[in-house]
XYZ file of C-alpha atoms in Angstrom:
503
model
C -16.807 -38.259 -59.082
C -15.100 -41.489 -58.036
C -14.196 -41.525 -54.337
C -10.809 -42.567 -53.062
C -10.467 -43.765 -49.493
C -6.911 -43.803 -48.135
C -6.010 -47.416 -47.460
C -3.930 -46.239 -44.522
C -6.853 -44.694 -42.643
C -10.105 -46.068 -41.261
C -13.186 -44.126 -40.141
C -13.017 -43.243 -36.449
C -15.102 -41.338 -33.933
C -14.544 -37.708 -33.073
C -14.711 -34.543 -35.133
C -11.766 -32.767 -36.786
C -11.987 -29.296 -38.306
C -15.187 -28.639 -40.209
C -13.295 -26.574 -42.816
C -12.277 -28.684 -45.822
C -9.404 -27.971 -48.198
C -10.409 -28.815 -51.759
C -8.181 -29.264 -54.823
C -10.111 -28.426 -57.991
C -8.932 -29.302 -61.493
C -10.471 -28.234 -64.784
C -10.891 -29.698 -68.255
C -8.484 -28.466 -70.895
C -9.833 -26.623 -73.888
C -10.277 -29.775 -75.970
C -10.586 -32.775 -73.672
C -10.608 -33.971 -70.098
C -8.568 -32.600 -67.213
C -5.661 -34.245 -65.346
C -7.823 -36.375 -62.996
C -10.067 -37.872 -65.634
C -7.155 -38.222 -68.049
C -6.246 -41.288 -66.024
C -2.501 -41.346 -66.806
C 0.409 -39.633 -65.136
C 1.300 -36.246 -66.586
C 4.738 -35.715 -68.108
C 6.511 -32.366 -68.348
C 5.337 -31.946 -71.928
C 1.763 -33.084 -71.328
C 1.461 -30.802 -68.291
C 1.700 -27.832 -70.656
C -1.129 -29.276 -72.732
C -3.504 -29.429 -69.776
C -3.638 -25.702 -69.126
C -7.356 -24.799 -68.946
C -8.979 -21.768 -70.547
C -8.730 -18.951 -67.932
C -12.223 -17.709 -68.772
C -13.620 -21.185 -68.183
C -11.802 -21.375 -64.844
C -13.254 -18.015 -63.828
C -16.753 -19.279 -64.643
C -16.221 -22.484 -62.668
C -14.842 -20.610 -59.664
C -17.841 -18.284 -59.677
C -20.196 -21.282 -59.708
C -18.329 -22.910 -56.818
C -18.288 -19.682 -54.833
C -22.062 -19.434 -55.143
C -22.195 -22.775 -53.334
C -20.031 -21.736 -50.408
C -16.482 -22.392 -51.631
C -13.767 -19.764 -51.177
C -10.665 -19.715 -53.384
C -7.377 -19.807 -51.455
C -4.775 -20.178 -54.214
C -4.712 -20.410 -58.002
C -2.129 -22.223 -60.101
C -1.569 -23.042 -63.741
C -3.698 -26.186 -63.800
C -5.634 -26.193 -60.531
C -7.000 -24.071 -57.735
C -7.258 -24.676 -54.020
C -10.553 -23.804 -52.364
C -12.161 -24.190 -48.955
C -15.674 -24.863 -47.768
C -17.523 -26.314 -44.822
C -18.261 -30.012 -44.573
C -21.991 -29.282 -44.905
C -21.501 -27.303 -48.131
C -19.310 -30.050 -49.610
C -21.784 -32.784 -48.749
C -24.622 -30.771 -50.284
C -22.697 -29.904 -53.437
C -21.621 -33.464 -54.173
C -24.514 -35.373 -52.644
C -22.462 -37.429 -50.205
C -21.655 -37.983 -46.539
C -18.139 -37.763 -45.129
C -16.571 -39.822 -42.353
C -13.753 -39.055 -39.904
C -10.394 -40.686 -40.611
C -7.215 -40.885 -38.586
C -4.235 -39.369 -40.356
C -1.569 -41.960 -41.254
C 1.631 -41.381 -39.218
C -0.395 -39.061 -37.003
C 2.506 -38.525 -34.571
C 4.394 -36.647 -37.309
C 1.390 -35.204 -39.119
C -0.065 -31.726 -39.393
C -3.165 -32.901 -37.491
C -4.541 -36.226 -36.308
C -7.971 -36.453 -37.970
C -9.696 -35.330 -41.146
C -12.962 -35.675 -43.041
C -12.963 -37.824 -46.180
C -15.452 -39.938 -48.152
C -15.688 -43.563 -46.970
C -15.078 -46.285 -49.557
C -18.757 -46.830 -50.380
C -19.937 -43.250 -50.141
C -22.818 -42.286 -52.396
C -22.229 -39.527 -54.942
C -24.856 -37.292 -56.511
C -22.895 -34.176 -57.535
C -24.728 -31.153 -58.848
C -24.625 -31.038 -62.656
C -24.044 -27.280 -62.708
C -20.751 -27.877 -60.903
C -19.547 -31.054 -62.613
C -20.172 -29.612 -66.086
C -17.514 -26.965 -65.395
C -14.773 -28.846 -63.512
C -12.583 -31.872 -64.060
C -12.943 -32.920 -60.412
C -12.733 -31.728 -56.813
C -11.024 -33.659 -54.026
C -10.405 -33.123 -50.335
C -6.721 -32.643 -49.471
C -5.675 -34.604 -46.412
C -3.015 -33.665 -43.817
C 0.674 -33.960 -44.630
C 3.597 -35.447 -42.710
C 6.658 -33.527 -41.536
C 9.608 -35.714 -42.530
C 11.811 -35.138 -39.494
C 9.800 -35.854 -36.373
C 10.578 -39.187 -34.831
C 9.210 -41.595 -32.283
C 10.628 -41.497 -28.795
C 13.945 -43.286 -28.632
C 16.753 -44.030 -26.168
C 19.071 -41.188 -25.294
C 22.107 -41.216 -27.609
C 25.235 -42.885 -26.326
C 28.367 -40.836 -25.732
C 30.793 -40.672 -28.649
C 33.421 -38.410 -30.145
C 32.140 -34.875 -30.550
C 32.166 -33.595 -34.143
C 31.141 -30.285 -35.590
C 30.614 -28.751 -32.181
C 30.894 -25.139 -33.312
C 28.512 -22.420 -34.430
C 26.692 -21.726 -31.155
C 24.491 -23.968 -29.067
C 25.206 -26.606 -26.440
C 27.927 -29.245 -26.647
C 26.297 -32.629 -26.322
C 28.905 -35.296 -25.653
C 28.056 -37.458 -28.671
C 28.719 -37.298 -32.391
C 26.694 -34.596 -34.064
C 27.032 -31.919 -36.718
C 26.645 -28.196 -36.231
C 24.982 -25.788 -38.595
C 26.456 -24.116 -40.504
C 30.029 -25.366 -40.200
C 29.546 -29.101 -39.744
C 27.044 -29.296 -42.600
C 29.267 -27.199 -44.881
C 32.351 -29.252 -44.251
C 30.804 -32.636 -44.987
C 29.072 -31.382 -48.138
C 32.360 -29.838 -49.395
C 30.916 -26.331 -49.560
C 33.807 -24.079 -48.342
C 35.696 -24.208 -51.644
C 32.592 -23.041 -53.468
C 32.161 -20.119 -51.071
C 35.834 -19.258 -51.588
C 35.008 -18.824 -55.287
C 32.383 -16.227 -54.240
C 29.460 -18.516 -55.047
C 27.094 -18.274 -52.082
C 23.626 -18.354 -53.648
C 23.403 -14.589 -54.064
C 20.584 -13.500 -56.354
C 18.824 -16.882 -56.248
C 15.330 -17.091 -54.756
C 14.657 -20.240 -52.742
C 11.134 -20.824 -51.454
C 10.715 -23.328 -48.626
C 7.272 -24.655 -47.711
C 7.095 -25.765 -44.084
C 5.536 -25.398 -40.637
C 6.839 -21.875 -40.068
C 9.993 -19.790 -39.685
C 10.747 -18.017 -36.413
C 13.883 -16.007 -37.146
C 14.062 -14.324 -33.751
C 16.642 -16.940 -32.754
C 20.104 -15.288 -32.686
C 21.407 -17.884 -35.155
C 19.355 -16.249 -37.927
C 20.578 -12.687 -37.374
C 22.907 -12.688 -40.436
C 20.076 -13.863 -42.692
C 17.059 -11.800 -41.643
C 17.542 -8.978 -44.152
C 17.490 -11.417 -47.075
C 14.446 -13.341 -45.856
C 10.715 -12.928 -46.334
C 8.165 -15.024 -44.457
C 4.665 -15.287 -45.923
C 1.532 -17.176 -44.967
C -0.050 -19.861 -47.102
C -3.830 -20.071 -47.046
C -5.042 -21.085 -43.587
C -1.745 -20.343 -41.837
C -1.513 -17.866 -38.975
C 1.038 -15.699 -37.132
C 3.745 -15.013 -39.707
C 6.653 -14.682 -37.261
C 6.109 -17.818 -35.161
C 6.667 -21.568 -35.472
C 5.314 -23.508 -32.460
C 6.287 -26.798 -34.119
C 9.910 -25.810 -34.828
C 10.324 -28.028 -37.900
C 10.510 -25.332 -40.559
C 12.713 -23.035 -38.492
C 15.290 -25.733 -37.832
C 15.346 -27.153 -41.331
C 15.686 -23.720 -42.933
C 19.095 -23.460 -41.258
C 20.257 -26.181 -43.650
C 19.632 -23.892 -46.634
C 21.598 -21.020 -45.099
C 24.392 -23.420 -44.121
C 24.974 -24.274 -47.782
C 23.886 -21.064 -49.537
C 24.193 -18.210 -47.010
C 23.299 -15.391 -49.423
C 20.167 -16.757 -51.062
C 16.999 -14.734 -51.069
C 14.937 -16.908 -48.748
C 11.147 -17.058 -49.002
C 9.603 -19.046 -46.163
C 6.068 -20.242 -46.856
C 4.378 -21.020 -43.542
C 1.522 -23.557 -43.701
C 0.793 -24.148 -40.010
C -2.116 -22.582 -38.191
C -0.911 -22.016 -34.633
C -4.435 -21.845 -33.229
C -6.285 -24.603 -35.148
C -3.740 -27.023 -36.708
C -6.353 -28.744 -38.874
C -7.112 -25.405 -40.563
C -3.510 -24.918 -41.683
C -2.426 -24.872 -45.296
C -2.021 -28.001 -47.400
C 1.082 -28.797 -49.444
C -0.842 -27.668 -52.538
C -1.750 -24.341 -50.935
C 1.839 -23.845 -49.794
C 3.248 -24.778 -53.195
C 0.879 -22.418 -55.028
C 1.828 -19.606 -52.642
C 5.504 -20.336 -53.332
C 4.908 -19.997 -57.079
C 3.546 -16.470 -56.573
C 7.026 -15.340 -55.486
C 8.740 -16.482 -58.703
C 11.359 -18.723 -57.072
C 14.242 -20.370 -58.855
C 14.041 -23.298 -56.417
C 11.305 -24.740 -54.200
C 12.242 -26.970 -51.262
C 9.700 -29.037 -49.364
C 10.342 -31.373 -46.423
C 6.770 -32.632 -46.190
C 4.789 -35.306 -47.983
C 2.226 -38.085 -47.922
C 2.924 -41.759 -47.198
C 1.376 -43.759 -50.049
C 1.055 -47.244 -48.635
C -1.909 -49.482 -47.963
C -2.944 -51.275 -44.788
C -0.706 -54.160 -45.873
C 2.325 -51.855 -45.839
C 2.809 -52.117 -49.591
C 3.046 -49.037 -51.805
C -0.032 -47.891 -53.673
C 0.084 -48.564 -57.410
C -2.173 -45.662 -58.319
C -1.811 -42.040 -57.328
C -4.855 -41.041 -55.253
C -7.039 -38.665 -57.223
C -6.900 -36.048 -54.489
C -3.149 -35.661 -55.147
C -3.403 -35.233 -58.924
C -3.804 -31.447 -58.664
C -0.569 -31.225 -56.653
C 1.190 -33.496 -59.135
C -0.008 -31.341 -62.032
C 1.191 -28.100 -60.435
C 4.612 -29.570 -59.654
C 4.979 -30.819 -63.225
C 3.982 -27.423 -64.578
C 6.490 -25.711 -62.249
C 9.375 -27.937 -63.348
C 8.353 -27.524 -66.992
C 8.613 -23.748 -66.491
C 12.213 -24.071 -65.249
C 11.790 -24.157 -61.465
C 13.989 -26.675 -59.615
C 11.789 -28.599 -57.162
C 13.342 -30.586 -54.291
C 11.323 -32.918 -52.040
C 12.376 -35.105 -49.128
C 12.399 -38.810 -50.009
C 10.820 -39.768 -46.684
C 11.848 -41.432 -43.440
C 10.783 -44.976 -44.161
C 7.738 -43.694 -46.066
C 6.644 -44.304 -49.638
C 6.599 -40.577 -49.937
C 4.830 -38.376 -52.412
C 5.684 -35.979 -54.056
C 9.210 -37.224 -53.328
C 8.731 -40.101 -55.768
C 7.781 -37.940 -58.732
C 10.381 -38.460 -61.489
C 10.927 -34.780 -62.274
C 11.586 -33.565 -58.749
C 14.962 -33.995 -57.073
C 14.321 -36.607 -54.392
C 16.649 -36.169 -51.408
C 17.637 -39.287 -49.476
C 20.079 -39.756 -46.628
C 23.712 -40.612 -45.898
C 25.231 -40.765 -42.427
C 28.873 -39.756 -41.877
C 30.346 -40.953 -38.587
C 32.977 -39.331 -36.369
C 35.778 -40.969 -38.376
C 34.371 -39.825 -41.722
C 33.021 -43.219 -42.806
C 29.830 -43.021 -44.868
C 26.824 -45.299 -45.018
C 23.242 -45.177 -46.207
C 20.988 -43.884 -43.445
C 18.542 -46.478 -42.149
C 16.209 -43.560 -41.371
C 15.919 -42.475 -45.016
C 13.493 -43.904 -47.556
C 14.667 -45.878 -50.567
C 12.232 -47.651 -52.866
C 11.167 -48.202 -56.467
C 7.974 -46.278 -57.181
C 4.920 -48.407 -57.892
C 3.205 -45.390 -59.451
C 5.919 -44.152 -61.829
C 7.497 -47.092 -63.703
C 11.288 -47.047 -63.647
C 11.476 -44.403 -60.915
C 13.838 -45.191 -58.039
C 13.955 -43.032 -54.898
C 16.202 -41.191 -53.993
C 18.203 -39.321 -56.660
C 20.966 -38.074 -54.358
C 21.449 -37.696 -50.617
C 22.049 -35.101 -47.980
C 23.184 -35.641 -44.395
C 20.729 -37.689 -42.322
C 21.013 -39.415 -38.933
C 20.562 -43.059 -38.020
C 17.855 -44.907 -36.139
C 17.067 -45.066 -33.335
C 16.464 -41.387 -32.807
C 18.296 -39.837 -35.778
C 19.914 -37.259 -33.457
C 22.488 -35.814 -35.844
C 22.344 -32.122 -36.780
C 22.126 -29.456 -34.081
C 19.707 -26.830 -35.373
C 18.283 -23.558 -34.024
C 14.589 -23.741 -33.165
C 12.150 -21.490 -31.282
C 12.410 -21.717 -27.515
C 9.551 -23.753 -26.147
C 8.573 -25.157 -29.529
C 7.261 -28.700 -29.822
C 10.591 -30.150 -30.962
C 12.501 -28.159 -28.331
C 10.428 -29.556 -25.464
C 9.370 -33.018 -26.610
C 12.753 -34.123 -27.976
C 14.930 -32.800 -25.158
C 14.917 -36.122 -23.329
C 16.235 -37.786 -26.509
C 18.782 -35.335 -27.870
C 20.328 -34.165 -24.546
C 19.555 -30.508 -25.182
C 17.867 -28.720 -22.274
C 14.137 -28.170 -22.749
C 13.217 -24.635 -23.740
C 16.780 -23.740 -24.795
C 16.112 -23.045 -28.489
C 18.152 -25.957 -29.869
C 17.272 -29.385 -31.226
C 19.303 -32.250 -32.627
C 17.317 -33.951 -35.351
C 17.433 -34.829 -39.012
C 15.688 -37.128 -41.436
C 15.310 -36.372 -45.111
C 13.647 -33.147 -43.964
C 17.226 -31.984 -43.466
C 18.507 -33.461 -46.715
C 16.025 -31.606 -48.945
C 17.054 -28.056 -47.919
C 20.727 -29.041 -48.018
C 20.273 -30.170 -51.617
C 18.178 -27.093 -52.406
C 20.987 -24.889 -51.101
C 23.441 -26.659 -53.383
C 21.075 -26.141 -56.313
C 21.162 -22.419 -55.508
C 24.961 -22.409 -55.755
C 24.784 -24.038 -59.184
C 22.080 -21.636 -60.366
C 24.131 -18.639 -59.257
C 27.084 -19.843 -61.313
C 24.885 -20.584 -64.341
C 21.348 -19.163 -64.101
C 20.414 -20.868 -67.372
C 20.603 -24.390 -65.966
C 17.372 -26.332 -66.415
C 15.977 -28.525 -63.619
C 17.034 -31.593 -65.601
C 20.576 -30.274 -65.953
C 20.797 -29.459 -62.245
C 19.721 -32.978 -61.320
C 22.186 -34.512 -63.787
C 25.077 -32.469 -62.357
C 24.198 -33.473 -58.797
C 24.027 -37.130 -59.766
C 27.273 -37.402 -61.704
C 29.268 -35.403 -59.109
C 27.926 -37.149 -55.966
C 30.190 -39.218 -53.722
C 29.489 -42.928 -54.094
C 28.298 -44.595 -50.887
C 28.596 -48.369 -50.980
C 27.727 -49.506 -47.457
C 24.651 -49.515 -45.239
C 20.959 -49.972 -45.885
C 18.217 -47.445 -46.404
C 14.698 -48.293 -45.341
C 11.290 -48.398 -46.980
C 9.740 -49.114 -43.581
C 9.733 -46.549 -40.789
C 9.809 -49.358 -38.207
C 12.475 -51.479 -39.909
C 15.399 -50.297 -37.754
C 17.697 -51.508 -40.521
C 16.248 -55.037 -40.665
C 16.254 -55.640 -44.365
C 15.842 -52.455 -46.337
C 17.665 -51.505 -49.522
C 21.382 -52.298 -49.580
C 23.920 -49.792 -50.856
C 26.628 -50.944 -53.225
C 29.257 -49.638 -55.644
C 27.935 -47.122 -58.157
C 24.397 -45.784 -58.336
C 22.077 -47.900 -56.205
C 18.586 -47.969 -54.797
C 19.685 -47.017 -51.280
C 21.408 -43.673 -51.892
C 20.809 -42.975 -55.582
C 24.082 -41.544 -56.858
C 25.352 -40.901 -53.330
C 26.099 -37.919 -51.081
C 26.040 -34.550 -52.830
C 29.437 -32.880 -53.223
C 29.149 -29.106 -53.619
C 32.622 -28.468 -55.001
C 32.564 -31.386 -57.433
C 29.158 -30.202 -58.708
C 30.418 -26.601 -58.925
C 33.315 -27.702 -61.139
C 30.942 -29.309 -63.617
C 28.957 -26.128 -64.247
């Protein structure tokens, strides 16, 4: 087992959770597994890496005898958990404590991981049965922002749909989001997402807010491994961002996959565990507004996918190959993964001002992938605010949640009122996922590749502004938008009615 130490984190003092989340991959019937393969999996090769189920059962049994517990099983990998002591004994190593990159927006602030020069003496009985086993580190929620000045007064826009009026330019959900994405004409044609299952993996989904009353009967909230308290969302991220799906596709069957543990955040579910739970519910579309920032200490993007993310990559490839549309946020100045995978729909950001003028959001990521040659992020864009602050879309959130309280001084909503004004590509991903649901309702046979192609050729070109590959850039430099498809906004802002007409 070759260790990988995240270049963005350094060993620090203090102890995080002692429960480790492990991604385990297996060798295929005739050859190595996805980690030891050493090259990125394509849609076709992902099918070839399916392991023998009987072999997987044998490997799981061997791991369980050594203290591991299975939490989720996919096509190519499983997620398991064990204590730090059991992991160190099994693989003959010692772990160190690392600070999570972008800790202010992360699931938790610290995690255990092998240091760069860790010794490895794994037990042969284990390594003879698996491809590899890697610790999954905490993810980032791609909406939370650093403290910023209170927004200046401006013309009010979209101030309908419940919630406080704010005295500056913002969008409401659902009406403001619908109008700018050109959704009403699609709804008038009786295309509302009905019959399409959309799974969203996020912090949680508290639908006790009155805003969600029309959607509760068509929603199911389930817990990923490690998550707790199905009906709550102390963070507020998932609850607010889910409103973007309903704004675009109000009659979807919504499956919320909660990954947060309200009591012990570090014990919450990983993206892999959440994604594998989503697959169990046979969705047509999976939306995820979380990710990992793949950059080194020098700020440059990593050129190799960390081995501990290969299992997630493999499961996403297998899902897309099976016909599931997968949408990930492109990031807020991050070199985000899985948002940079070529076969997902990567959602970037466009800002529309009070006069209707469009520009690339300087809060949204735009970059060429150093891991996947020829891949440029994003594909298309949803509605995203501008730095500083990115206060743009007024969304319903649980009263007293983290976003409700901590952001009230920035977004001018009262603390503990159940409303927040935020965005980021966390908002863009569910907007785009909702649009995908409209297209799938009109033509259920559309493949993920066809859905992406329709979104790209029907998007509204955005030729001004700069997107950022640096969360601290504040629009200094960045990627410049221009006529036609560009690196800043991909093909531009999604247009629901134009896409609908092409199906």
